[in-house]
Short mmCIF file of C-alpha atoms in Angstrom, two decimals:
data_model
loop_
_atom_site.label_atom_id
_atom_site.label_comp_id
_atom_site.label_asym_id
_atom_site.label_seq_id
_atom_site.Cartn_x
_atom_site.Cartn_y
_atom_site.Cartn_z
CA MET A 128 227.37 14.60 0.04
CA LEU A 129 224.89 12.48 -1.92
CA ALA A 130 224.88 8.74 -1.36
CA LEU A 131 223.53 6.32 -3.92
CA VAL A 132 222.17 3.05 -2.64
CA LEU A 133 221.67 0.19 -5.09
CA THR A 134 219.50 -2.79 -4.28
CA PRO A 135 220.58 -6.02 -5.94
CA LEU A 136 217.88 -7.87 -7.89
CA SER A 137 218.30 -10.85 -5.58
CA LEU A 138 216.78 -8.77 -2.78
CA ALA A 139 213.44 -8.40 -4.54
CA SER A 140 210.40 -8.47 -2.29
CA PRO A 141 208.56 -11.76 -1.73
CA LEU A 142 205.58 -10.39 -3.68
CA ASP A 143 207.85 -9.75 -6.67
CA ASP A 144 209.14 -13.32 -6.39
CA ARG A 145 205.57 -14.64 -6.25
CA ASP A 146 204.59 -12.51 -9.23
CA THR A 147 207.55 -13.88 -11.20
CA PHE A 148 206.66 -17.45 -10.24
CA VAL A 149 202.98 -17.03 -11.14
CA ALA A 150 203.73 -15.24 -14.42
CA GLY A 151 206.14 -17.98 -15.44
CA TYR A 152 203.58 -20.79 -15.22
CA ARG A 153 200.21 -19.00 -15.61
CA CYS A 154 199.80 -19.63 -19.33
CA ASP A 155 200.64 -23.33 -19.09
CA VAL A 156 198.09 -23.83 -16.28
CA ALA A 157 195.41 -21.72 -18.00
CA GLN A 158 195.87 -23.70 -21.24
CA ARG A 159 195.45 -26.97 -19.39
CA LEU A 160 192.30 -25.66 -17.68
CA ALA A 161 190.92 -24.72 -21.11
CA GLN A 162 191.67 -28.25 -22.40
CA ILE A 163 189.79 -29.74 -19.45
CA LYS A 164 186.84 -27.39 -19.86
CA ALA A 165 186.57 -28.26 -23.56
CA HIS A 166 186.24 -31.96 -22.71
CA ALA A 167 182.79 -33.49 -22.33
CA GLU A 168 181.32 -33.44 -18.83
CA GLY A 169 182.39 -36.13 -16.42
CA PRO A 170 183.89 -36.75 -13.00
CA ASP A 171 187.55 -36.44 -14.01
CA ARG A 172 187.56 -32.80 -15.10
CA PHE A 173 190.11 -31.58 -12.59
CA LEU A 174 193.65 -30.24 -12.40
CA VAL A 175 196.10 -30.93 -9.57
CA LEU A 176 199.40 -29.06 -9.14
CA GLU A 177 201.68 -30.79 -6.66
CA LEU A 178 205.24 -30.66 -5.44
CA PRO A 179 206.53 -34.21 -5.84
CA SER A 180 209.45 -33.49 -3.52
CA ARG A 181 207.05 -32.66 -0.66
CA LEU A 182 204.32 -35.10 0.34
CA ASN A 183 200.78 -33.63 0.40
CA HIS A 184 201.78 -30.20 -0.92
CA TYR A 185 199.18 -29.58 -3.62
CA VAL A 186 196.41 -27.37 -4.94
CA GLN A 187 193.56 -28.83 -7.01
CA CYS A 188 190.48 -27.53 -8.82
CA ILE A 189 187.51 -29.29 -10.41
CA PHE A 190 184.79 -27.93 -12.70
CA ILE A 191 181.34 -27.79 -11.05
CA ASP A 192 177.96 -26.15 -11.65
CA HIS A 193 177.86 -26.96 -15.40
CA ASP A 194 181.27 -25.30 -15.89
CA HIS A 195 180.21 -21.99 -14.37
CA SER A 196 182.56 -22.49 -11.41
CA MET A 197 185.50 -24.45 -10.09
CA LEU A 198 185.87 -25.83 -6.60
CA CYS A 199 189.50 -25.35 -5.61
CA GLU A 200 191.21 -27.00 -2.67
CA ALA A 201 194.55 -26.46 -1.00
CA SER A 202 195.91 -29.40 0.96
CA SER A 203 195.30 -29.15 4.71
CA GLY A 204 197.20 -32.31 5.57
CA PHE A 205 193.97 -33.99 6.70
CA TYR A 206 194.32 -36.78 4.12
CA ALA A 207 198.02 -37.39 4.86
CA GLN A 208 197.30 -40.11 7.41
CA LYS A 209 194.92 -43.01 7.93
CA PRO A 210 191.57 -42.31 9.65
CA GLY A 211 191.94 -42.03 13.40
CA GLN A 212 195.68 -41.32 13.32
CA PRO A 213 197.05 -37.94 14.48
CA ARG A 214 197.66 -35.31 11.82
CA ARG A 215 201.22 -35.50 10.42
CA MET A 216 201.15 -32.28 8.43
CA ARG A 217 199.98 -28.84 9.48
CA LEU A 218 200.65 -25.59 7.71
CA SER A 219 202.41 -22.73 9.48
CA ARG A 220 200.41 -19.71 10.60
CA PRO A 221 201.89 -17.52 7.83
CA ALA A 222 200.98 -20.15 5.20
CA LEU A 223 197.42 -20.39 6.58
CA GLU A 224 197.10 -16.61 6.60
CA ALA A 225 198.32 -16.44 2.99
CA LEU A 226 195.74 -19.03 1.92
CA ARG A 227 193.05 -17.12 3.81
CA GLN A 228 194.09 -13.92 2.00
CA LEU A 229 193.66 -15.85 -1.28
CA GLY A 230 190.07 -16.65 -0.28
CA PHE A 231 190.43 -20.23 0.95
CA SER A 232 188.59 -21.40 4.05
CA THR A 233 191.23 -22.19 6.63
CA ALA A 234 189.20 -23.91 9.36
CA ASP A 235 191.20 -26.80 10.79
CA GLY A 236 188.52 -29.43 10.40
CA GLU A 237 188.06 -32.51 8.28
CA GLY A 238 189.02 -32.01 4.66
CA ASN A 239 191.04 -29.52 2.66
CA PHE A 240 190.90 -25.73 2.55
CA GLN A 241 188.35 -24.72 -0.12
CA ARG A 242 187.31 -21.88 -2.34
CA THR A 243 184.82 -21.69 -5.21
CA ILE A 244 185.61 -19.36 -8.11
CA GLY A 245 183.84 -18.46 -11.38
CA ALA A 246 185.07 -20.30 -14.47
CA GLU A 247 183.04 -19.09 -17.42
CA GLY A 248 185.53 -17.27 -19.65
CA ARG A 249 189.19 -17.30 -20.62
CA ASP A 250 189.94 -14.50 -18.16
CA ASP A 251 188.38 -16.61 -15.38
CA LEU A 252 190.66 -19.54 -16.29
CA ALA A 253 193.69 -17.25 -16.13
CA ALA A 254 192.52 -16.05 -12.68
CA ILE A 255 192.12 -19.65 -11.51
CA ALA A 256 195.62 -20.46 -12.80
CA GLU A 257 196.96 -17.46 -10.86
CA LEU A 258 195.08 -18.56 -7.72
CA MET A 259 196.44 -22.11 -7.91
CA LEU A 260 200.01 -20.94 -8.44
CA ALA A 261 199.84 -18.26 -5.74
CA ALA A 262 198.50 -20.85 -3.27
CA LEU A 263 201.26 -23.29 -4.23
CA TYR A 264 203.84 -20.53 -3.74
CA GLU A 265 202.48 -19.06 -0.49
CA GLY A 266 201.15 -22.19 1.18
CA TYR A 267 203.65 -24.84 0.17
CA GLY A 268 206.88 -23.09 -0.74
CA ALA A 269 206.89 -23.64 -4.51
CA ARG A 270 209.58 -21.56 -6.18
CA PRO A 271 210.85 -21.01 -9.71
CA GLY A 272 212.85 -23.98 -10.91
CA MET A 273 211.10 -26.52 -8.65
CA GLN A 274 209.43 -29.46 -10.31
CA ILE A 275 205.64 -29.10 -10.32
CA ARG A 276 203.73 -32.24 -11.27
CA VAL A 277 200.41 -31.94 -13.07
CA VAL A 278 197.65 -34.50 -12.66
CA ALA A 279 194.83 -33.93 -15.16
CA PRO A 280 193.22 -36.78 -17.12
CA PHE A 281 191.87 -34.44 -19.82
CA ALA A 282 194.83 -32.09 -20.28
CA LYS A 283 198.39 -32.22 -21.56
CA GLN A 284 200.47 -34.47 -19.33
CA GLY A 285 203.89 -33.66 -17.92
CA ASN A 286 205.37 -31.19 -15.47
CA LEU A 287 204.63 -27.48 -15.70
CA GLN A 288 206.69 -25.55 -18.19
CA THR A 289 207.33 -21.85 -18.33
CA ALA A 290 205.41 -20.45 -21.27
CA MET A 291 204.99 -17.08 -22.88
CA CYS A 292 201.35 -16.00 -23.03
CA ALA A 293 199.95 -15.39 -26.46
CA PRO A 294 198.84 -11.79 -26.85
CA VAL A 295 195.12 -11.24 -26.41
CA SER A 296 193.56 -9.64 -29.47
#
């Protein structure tokens, strides 16, 4: 006798869920990074993606090295309290391991978890968008349908929107 087992779509693997989340917002984030990069040099050429429903759950990147790179940070919780007060937020071990797998430093010192990544071409900006979204998903529990606030003085304002990517010619 042959048995057929069907797996409902709702039981997709976490990686599939992350891929869906990242794909849904990647173009919007990459377009905003391109807007920032096109702006004249200055100190406010950064992009922050944050979960407004969860205090200090964010990923941010800033252009450095004459636009050849971006310094990206994932919130460690270090800045969630006043100096000298005990840390109020710490990430779980699985969240820290996920950020480490994404290339972030995960030492529990002063400051955020950091990673520097190349930012010269359009493909690099798409990779940075994917990194930011994957870190938001893995480290802070962002999921499709959650509100994601964007802070970026030199890019389109408003929450992230799902966007279809224009075909690359």
